[in-house]
CSV table of C-alpha atoms in Angstrom, one decimal:
chain,number,residue,atom,x,y,z
A,1120,UNK,CA,-44.9,-60.0,-44.1
A,1121,UNK,CA,-45.8,-58.9,-40.6
A,1122,UNK,CA,-43.3,-61.3,-38.1
A,1123,UNK,CA,-43.5,-61.5,-34.3
A,1124,UNK,CA,-40.7,-63.4,-31.9
A,1125,UNK,CA,-41.4,-64.7,-29.0
A,1126,UNK,CA,-38.2,-65.0,-27.0
A,1127,UNK,CA,-38.5,-66.8,-23.2
A,1128,UNK,CA,-34.6,-66.3,-22.1
A,1129,UNK,CA,-33.6,-66.4,-18.4
A,1130,UNK,CA,-34.0,-62.9,-18.1
A,1131,UNK,CA,-37.1,-61.8,-19.9
A,1132,UNK,CA,-40.1,-62.6,-22.4
A,1133,UNK,CA,-39.0,-60.6,-25.3
A,1134,UNK,CA,-41.8,-60.2,-28.1
A,1135,UNK,CA,-40.9,-58.7,-31.2
A,1136,UNK,CA,-42.8,-57.6,-33.9
A,1137,UNK,CA,-41.3,-56.6,-37.5
A,1138,UNK,CA,-43.0,-56.0,-41.0
A,1139,UNK,CA,-40.3,-57.6,-42.7
A,1140,UNK,CA,-39.3,-58.9,-46.5
A,1141,UNK,CA,-36.4,-60.5,-48.4
A,1142,UNK,CA,-33.7,-58.2,-48.9
A,1143,UNK,CA,-34.5,-55.2,-45.9
A,1144,UNK,CA,-33.9,-54.5,-43.1
A,1145,UNK,CA,-36.6,-55.7,-40.4
A,1146,UNK,CA,-38.6,-52.9,-39.4
A,1147,UNK,CA,-39.4,-52.9,-35.5
A,1148,UNK,CA,-43.3,-52.5,-35.3
A,1149,UNK,CA,-43.7,-53.2,-31.2
A,1150,UNK,CA,-41.3,-54.3,-28.8
A,1151,UNK,CA,-42.3,-55.9,-25.1
A,1152,UNK,CA,-40.8,-57.6,-22.1
A,1153,UNK,CA,-41.7,-59.0,-19.2
A,1154,UNK,CA,-39.3,-59.5,-16.3
A,1155,UNK,CA,-39.3,-63.2,-15.1
A,1156,UNK,CA,-36.4,-63.9,-14.1
A,1157,UNK,CA,-36.6,-68.1,-14.8
A,1158,UNK,CA,-33.5,-69.0,-13.5
A,1159,UNK,CA,-34.6,-67.8,-9.8
A,1160,UNK,CA,-37.5,-70.0,-10.1
A,1161,UNK,CA,-35.1,-73.0,-9.9
A,1162,UNK,CA,-35.2,-75.1,-7.0
A,1163,UNK,CA,-32.1,-77.6,-6.1
A,1164,UNK,CA,-33.5,-80.9,-8.2
A,1165,UNK,CA,-33.6,-77.9,-11.3
A,1166,UNK,CA,-36.7,-77.8,-11.7
A,1167,UNK,CA,-38.9,-74.7,-12.4
A,1168,UNK,CA,-41.8,-74.1,-9.4
A,1169,UNK,CA,-45.1,-73.9,-10.0
A,1170,UNK,CA,-45.0,-70.5,-9.6
A,1171,UNK,CA,-42.7,-69.5,-12.1
A,1172,UNK,CA,-44.4,-71.7,-14.5
A,1173,UNK,CA,-47.4,-69.8,-13.9
A,1174,UNK,CA,-45.6,-66.8,-14.6
A,1175,UNK,CA,-44.5,-67.3,-17.9
A,1176,UNK,CA,-47.3,-68.8,-18.9
A,1177,UNK,CA,-49.1,-65.5,-18.1
A,1178,UNK,CA,-46.6,-63.8,-20.1
A,1179,UNK,CA,-47.0,-66.0,-22.7
A,1180,UNK,CA,-50.5,-65.4,-22.8
A,1181,UNK,CA,-50.0,-61.8,-22.9
A,1182,UNK,CA,-47.2,-61.9,-25.9
A,1183,UNK,CA,-50.2,-64.4,-27.6
A,1184,UNK,CA,-52.4,-61.4,-27.3
A,1185,UNK,CA,-50.3,-58.8,-28.7
A,1186,UNK,CA,-49.8,-61.1,-31.6
A,1187,UNK,CA,-53.3,-61.1,-32.4
A,1188,UNK,CA,-54.0,-57.3,-31.6
A,1189,UNK,CA,-50.6,-56.5,-34.3
A,1190,UNK,CA,-52.0,-59.0,-36.6
A,1191,UNK,CA,-48.8,-60.9,-36.9
A,1192,UNK,CA,-48.6,-63.4,-39.7
A,1193,UNK,CA,-46.7,-65.8,-37.7
A,1194,UNK,CA,-45.1,-66.1,-34.6
A,1195,UNK,CA,-41.5,-67.4,-34.0
A,1196,UNK,CA,-41.5,-68.6,-30.1
A,1197,UNK,CA,-38.7,-70.3,-28.3
A,1198,UNK,CA,-37.1,-70.8,-24.9
A,1199,UNK,CA,-33.7,-70.6,-24.5
A,1200,UNK,CA,-30.9,-71.9,-21.6
A,1201,UNK,CA,-33.1,-71.8,-18.5
A,1202,UNK,CA,-35.7,-73.9,-19.9
A,1203,UNK,CA,-34.0,-75.7,-21.8
A,1204,UNK,CA,-31.9,-77.1,-18.7
A,1205,UNK,CA,-34.4,-77.6,-16.4
A,1206,UNK,CA,-35.6,-80.3,-15.0
A,1207,UNK,CA,-38.9,-80.3,-16.0
A,1208,UNK,CA,-38.1,-79.1,-19.1
A,1209,UNK,CA,-41.2,-81.6,-20.8
A,1210,UNK,CA,-43.4,-80.5,-18.3
A,1211,UNK,CA,-43.3,-76.8,-18.7
A,1212,UNK,CA,-43.2,-77.1,-22.2
A,1213,UNK,CA,-46.7,-79.0,-22.6
A,1214,UNK,CA,-48.2,-76.4,-20.1
A,1215,UNK,CA,-47.6,-73.6,-21.8
A,1216,UNK,CA,-48.1,-74.9,-24.7
A,1217,UNK,CA,-52.1,-76.0,-23.5
A,1218,UNK,CA,-52.8,-72.8,-21.7
A,1219,UNK,CA,-51.5,-70.5,-24.2
A,1220,UNK,CA,-51.6,-72.2,-27.5
A,1221,UNK,CA,-48.1,-71.8,-28.4
A,1222,UNK,CA,-46.0,-73.6,-28.6
A,1223,UNK,CA,-42.2,-73.2,-27.3
A,1224,UNK,CA,-39.2,-74.4,-29.6
A,1225,UNK,CA,-36.8,-75.2,-27.5
A,1226,UNK,CA,-33.0,-73.8,-29.0
A,1227,UNK,CA,-30.1,-75.9,-28.4
A,1228,UNK,CA,-27.0,-73.9,-27.3
A,1229,UNK,CA,-25.0,-74.3,-30.5
A,1230,UNK,CA,-28.1,-73.1,-32.5
A,1231,UNK,CA,-28.4,-70.0,-30.1
A,1232,UNK,CA,-25.2,-69.3,-31.1
A,1233,UNK,CA,-25.4,-69.8,-34.8
A,1234,UNK,CA,-28.1,-67.2,-35.3
A,1235,UNK,CA,-26.9,-64.3,-33.2
A,1236,UNK,CA,-24.2,-64.8,-35.5
A,1237,UNK,CA,-26.0,-64.8,-38.8
A,1238,UNK,CA,-27.5,-61.7,-37.2
A,1239,UNK,CA,-23.9,-60.2,-36.3
A,1240,UNK,CA,-22.9,-60.7,-40.2
A,1241,UNK,CA,-25.5,-59.4,-41.5
A,1242,UNK,CA,-25.1,-56.7,-39.4
A,1243,UNK,CA,-21.7,-55.9,-40.2
A,1244,UNK,CA,-21.2,-57.5,-44.2
A,1245,UNK,CA,-18.9,-59.1,-46.0
A,1246,UNK,CA,-16.0,-56.8,-45.4
A,1247,UNK,CA,-16.1,-57.5,-41.5
A,1248,UNK,CA,-14.2,-60.8,-42.8
A,1249,UNK,CA,-13.1,-63.5,-39.8
A,1250,UNK,CA,-16.2,-62.5,-37.2
A,1251,UNK,CA,-15.6,-63.8,-33.6
A,1252,UNK,CA,-18.8,-62.6,-31.7
A,1253,UNK,CA,-19.5,-63.0,-27.5
A,1254,UNK,CA,-22.8,-62.9,-26.4
A,1255,UNK,CA,-23.7,-63.4,-22.7
A,1256,UNK,CA,-27.2,-63.8,-21.5
A,1257,UNK,CA,-29.3,-64.9,-18.4
A,1258,UNK,CA,-28.1,-68.4,-18.6
A,1259,UNK,CA,-25.5,-69.1,-21.0
A,1260,UNK,CA,-22.3,-67.5,-23.2
A,1261,UNK,CA,-22.1,-68.1,-26.5
A,1262,UNK,CA,-18.9,-67.6,-28.0
A,1263,UNK,CA,-18.8,-68.2,-32.2
A,1264,UNK,CA,-15.8,-67.9,-35.3
A,1265,UNK,CA,-15.9,-68.1,-38.5
A,1266,UNK,CA,-16.4,-66.0,-42.6
A,1267,UNK,CA,-18.8,-67.0,-43.1
A,1268,UNK,CA,-22.6,-66.7,-42.7
A,1269,UNK,CA,-22.6,-69.5,-39.8
A,1270,UNK,CA,-19.5,-70.0,-37.7
A,1271,UNK,CA,-17.1,-72.6,-38.3
A,1272,UNK,CA,-17.1,-72.6,-34.0
A,1273,UNK,CA,-20.1,-72.4,-32.0
A,1274,UNK,CA,-20.0,-72.8,-28.2
A,1275,UNK,CA,-22.5,-72.4,-25.7
A,1276,UNK,CA,-21.4,-72.4,-21.8
A,1277,UNK,CA,-23.6,-72.4,-18.6
A,1278,UNK,CA,-22.2,-68.7,-17.9
A,1279,UNK,CA,-24.8,-66.5,-17.9
A,1280,UNK,CA,-25.1,-63.6,-15.5
A,1281,UNK,CA,-28.5,-64.9,-14.2
A,1282,UNK,CA,-27.1,-68.1,-13.3
A,1283,UNK,CA,-24.1,-66.9,-11.7
A,1284,UNK,CA,-25.5,-64.3,-9.9
A,1285,UNK,CA,-28.2,-66.9,-8.6
A,1286,UNK,CA,-25.2,-70.0,-8.2
A,1287,UNK,CA,-22.1,-67.8,-6.5
A,1288,UNK,CA,-23.5,-64.7,-5.1
A,1289,UNK,CA,-25.6,-64.7,-1.7
A,1290,UNK,CA,-24.3,-61.0,-0.2
A,1291,UNK,CA,-24.8,-57.3,-1.8
A,1292,UNK,CA,-22.7,-56.2,-2.8
A,1293,UNK,CA,-20.8,-59.5,-3.3
A,1294,UNK,CA,-17.9,-61.0,-1.5
A,1295,UNK,CA,-14.5,-60.3,-2.5
A,1296,UNK,CA,-13.8,-64.2,-2.0
A,1297,UNK,CA,-16.6,-65.1,-4.1
A,1298,UNK,CA,-16.0,-62.3,-6.7
A,1299,UNK,CA,-12.1,-64.2,-6.9
A,1300,UNK,CA,-13.6,-68.1,-6.6
A,1301,UNK,CA,-15.8,-66.8,-9.9
A,1302,UNK,CA,-13.2,-65.6,-11.7
A,1303,UNK,CA,-11.0,-68.8,-11.4
A,1304,UNK,CA,-14.2,-71.0,-12.0
A,1305,UNK,CA,-15.4,-68.9,-15.2
A,1306,UNK,CA,-11.6,-68.6,-16.6
A,1307,UNK,CA,-11.9,-72.9,-15.7
A,1308,UNK,CA,-14.8,-73.5,-18.1
A,1309,UNK,CA,-13.6,-70.9,-20.4
A,1310,UNK,CA,-10.3,-72.7,-21.4
A,1311,UNK,CA,-10.9,-74.9,-23.9
A,1312,UNK,CA,-13.3,-73.6,-26.1
A,1313,UNK,CA,-11.3,-70.5,-26.1
A,1314,UNK,CA,-8.0,-72.6,-27.8
A,1315,UNK,CA,-10.3,-73.9,-30.2
A,1316,UNK,CA,-11.5,-70.4,-31.2
A,1317,UNK,CA,-7.9,-69.2,-31.5
A,1318,UNK,CA,-7.0,-71.3,-33.5
A,1319,UNK,CA,-10.2,-71.1,-35.6
A,1320,UNK,CA,-7.9,-67.6,-36.7
A,1321,UNK,CA,-7.1,-64.5,-35.8
A,1322,UNK,CA,-10.4,-62.1,-35.8
A,1323,UNK,CA,-10.8,-59.1,-38.1
A,1324,UNK,CA,-13.9,-58.1,-36.5
A,1325,UNK,CA,-14.3,-58.8,-32.6
A,1326,UNK,CA,-18.3,-58.1,-31.8
A,1327,UNK,CA,-20.6,-59.0,-29.0
A,1328,UNK,CA,-24.0,-58.9,-28.7
A,1329,UNK,CA,-26.6,-58.6,-25.9
A,1330,UNK,CA,-27.8,-56.1,-23.2
A,1331,UNK,CA,-24.9,-57.2,-20.8
A,1332,UNK,CA,-22.6,-56.0,-23.4
A,1333,UNK,CA,-24.7,-53.1,-24.6
A,1334,UNK,CA,-25.2,-52.0,-20.2
A,1335,UNK,CA,-20.9,-52.2,-20.0
A,1336,UNK,CA,-20.5,-50.6,-23.1
A,1337,UNK,CA,-22.7,-47.2,-21.9
A,1338,UNK,CA,-21.3,-47.8,-18.1
A,1339,UNK,CA,-17.8,-47.1,-20.0
A,1340,UNK,CA,-19.0,-43.7,-21.9
A,1341,UNK,CA,-20.9,-45.6,-25.4
A,1342,UNK,CA,-23.7,-43.6,-27.0
A,1343,UNK,CA,-27.1,-44.3,-25.4
A,1344,UNK,CA,-29.4,-46.3,-26.9
A,1345,UNK,CA,-31.8,-42.9,-27.5
A,1346,UNK,CA,-29.1,-41.9,-29.8
A,1347,UNK,CA,-29.8,-45.2,-32.6
A,1348,UNK,CA,-28.6,-48.7,-33.5
A,1349,UNK,CA,-26.3,-47.5,-35.8
A,1350,UNK,CA,-24.1,-45.3,-33.5
A,1351,UNK,CA,-20.7,-47.2,-33.2
A,1352,UNK,CA,-19.9,-48.3,-29.5
A,1353,UNK,CA,-16.5,-50.2,-28.2
A,1354,UNK,CA,-16.0,-51.7,-25.0
A,1355,UNK,CA,-12.4,-52.0,-24.1
A,1356,UNK,CA,-10.9,-54.1,-22.3
A,1357,UNK,CA,-9.3,-51.4,-20.0
A,1358,UNK,CA,-12.4,-49.5,-19.2
A,1359,UNK,CA,-14.3,-52.6,-18.6
A,1360,UNK,CA,-11.1,-53.7,-15.8
A,1361,UNK,CA,-12.0,-50.0,-14.4
A,1362,UNK,CA,-16.2,-50.7,-14.1
A,1363,UNK,CA,-15.9,-53.9,-12.4
A,1364,UNK,CA,-13.4,-52.2,-10.5
A,1365,UNK,CA,-16.5,-49.7,-9.4
A,1366,UNK,CA,-20.0,-51.5,-9.7
A,1367,UNK,CA,-18.1,-55.1,-7.3
A,1368,UNK,CA,-18.4,-52.6,-4.4
A,1369,UNK,CA,-21.9,-51.3,-4.9
A,1370,UNK,CA,-25.2,-53.0,-3.8
A,1371,UNK,CA,-27.3,-54.1,-6.7
A,1372,UNK,CA,-29.3,-50.7,-5.2
A,1373,UNK,CA,-27.3,-48.0,-5.6
A,1374,UNK,CA,-26.1,-49.8,-9.4
A,1375,UNK,CA,-30.2,-49.1,-10.7
A,1376,UNK,CA,-29.3,-45.6,-10.4
A,1377,UNK,CA,-26.2,-45.2,-12.8
A,1378,UNK,CA,-27.3,-44.2,-16.2
A,1379,UNK,CA,-26.9,-47.7,-18.3
A,1380,UNK,CA,-27.8,-50.0,-16.2
A,1381,UNK,CA,-31.8,-51.1,-15.8
A,1382,UNK,CA,-33.0,-52.4,-12.1
A,1383,UNK,CA,-33.9,-55.8,-13.4
A,1384,UNK,CA,-30.3,-55.9,-14.7
A,1385,UNK,CA,-28.4,-54.3,-12.2
A,1386,UNK,CA,-28.3,-56.9,-9.6
A,1387,UNK,CA,-26.8,-59.6,-11.7
A,1388,UNK,CA,-24.5,-56.6,-14.1
A,1389,UNK,CA,-21.4,-57.8,-11.9
A,1390,UNK,CA,-21.4,-61.0,-12.9
A,1391,UNK,CA,-21.8,-60.3,-16.4
A,1392,UNK,CA,-18.7,-58.1,-15.9
A,1393,UNK,CA,-17.1,-60.6,-15.3
A,1394,UNK,CA,-17.8,-63.3,-17.8
A,1395,UNK,CA,-17.0,-60.3,-20.6
A,1396,UNK,CA,-13.8,-59.4,-18.8
A,1397,UNK,CA,-12.6,-63.1,-18.4
A,1398,UNK,CA,-13.7,-64.4,-21.9
A,1399,UNK,CA,-12.0,-61.0,-23.8
A,1400,UNK,CA,-9.0,-61.8,-22.0
A,1401,UNK,CA,-9.0,-65.8,-23.4
A,1402,UNK,CA,-9.8,-64.5,-26.9
A,1403,UNK,CA,-7.0,-62.1,-26.6
A,1404,UNK,CA,-9.3,-59.2,-27.5
A,1405,UNK,CA,-8.3,-55.7,-26.1
A,1406,UNK,CA,-11.8,-54.3,-27.3
A,1407,UNK,CA,-15.0,-55.3,-28.7
A,1408,UNK,CA,-17.6,-54.0,-31.2
A,1409,UNK,CA,-21.3,-53.8,-29.8
A,1410,UNK,CA,-23.7,-55.2,-32.1
A,1411,UNK,CA,-27.6,-54.4,-32.1
A,1412,UNK,CA,-29.1,-57.3,-34.0
A,1413,UNK,CA,-28.6,-60.6,-32.2
A,1414,UNK,CA,-30.8,-64.0,-31.2
A,1415,UNK,CA,-34.2,-62.2,-32.6
A,1416,UNK,CA,-33.2,-60.5,-35.4
A,1417,UNK,CA,-31.3,-64.2,-36.8
A,1418,UNK,CA,-34.3,-65.8,-36.8
A,1419,UNK,CA,-36.1,-63.9,-38.5
A,1420,UNK,CA,-33.5,-63.4,-41.1
A,1421,UNK,CA,-33.6,-67.4,-40.9
A,1422,UNK,CA,-37.2,-67.1,-41.5
A,1423,UNK,CA,-36.5,-64.5,-45.1
A,1424,UNK,CA,-34.0,-67.0,-46.2
A,1425,UNK,CA,-36.4,-69.3,-45.9
A,1426,UNK,CA,-39.0,-68.2,-47.6
A,1427,UNK,CA,-36.8,-66.8,-50.7
A,1428,UNK,CA,-36.6,-70.2,-51.1
A,1429,UNK,CA,-32.9,-70.9,-49.6
A,1430,UNK,CA,-31.8,-73.4,-46.7
A,1431,UNK,CA,-33.0,-71.4,-43.9
A,1432,UNK,CA,-29.8,-71.9,-42.6
A,1433,UNK,CA,-27.8,-68.5,-43.7
A,1434,UNK,CA,-27.1,-69.1,-46.6
């Protein structure tokens, strides 16, 4: 069947169209993104502004038109951290549905983590053993650990690259003092979850999903996306530390000139790198493998499981 996944994230509105069937590899047919940065439309009371809502409605409308044009049998529409955590979330969801006809399903942070873990498990397979997965979004960080299709432990923390950039960095490049303060903040937020994840067992495979990790791996010499998803890509802790020392002294405009950093992500890659570094350190990881599948693929796999008579929870 042809399925569409509309993912309203903190950075982008991403619409993915795939042809998929149970037991097969989902084949991408169309992939479109609208840069939105909803985090930047939050006011002092954590409401998404009227301008932000209007831009969101326009982006969802475009996705709805594309779904019709590509003849999607079904569209799974979801919203993550930026909408989930907004004070006026209910009003925003109501406005979007009224104007576009698309009802966004708000995923909890834990559900987001579980679906991303399912995608990583299916990508690497059972031979990977116990998996720990890290995912840095625009609004949140998801951490998971488990031996099955769904994780035994799943955490979602407000440590997204866009959110931290918005809240902590007021200069370009960021001040060294603020970088050090942010490092301390991230370490404190990670302390409890990291302790539980370490106690769950030593992973056989440490992996990472998300555009942030792919960008960081590319900056340390991993293969470009043009070489396809099956090329092994690894991000090492030592390589990441070198990248941070380099990019933290650059302006966003200069970072956008680096191969592997898109202009819409260059402003937040420093915060993302600091989260990646702290997460790997807290979990005792010297390296992570980059997984090309993440939340959207996890939702597609879950949907196909339901069609096959499963419980829709990855089993």
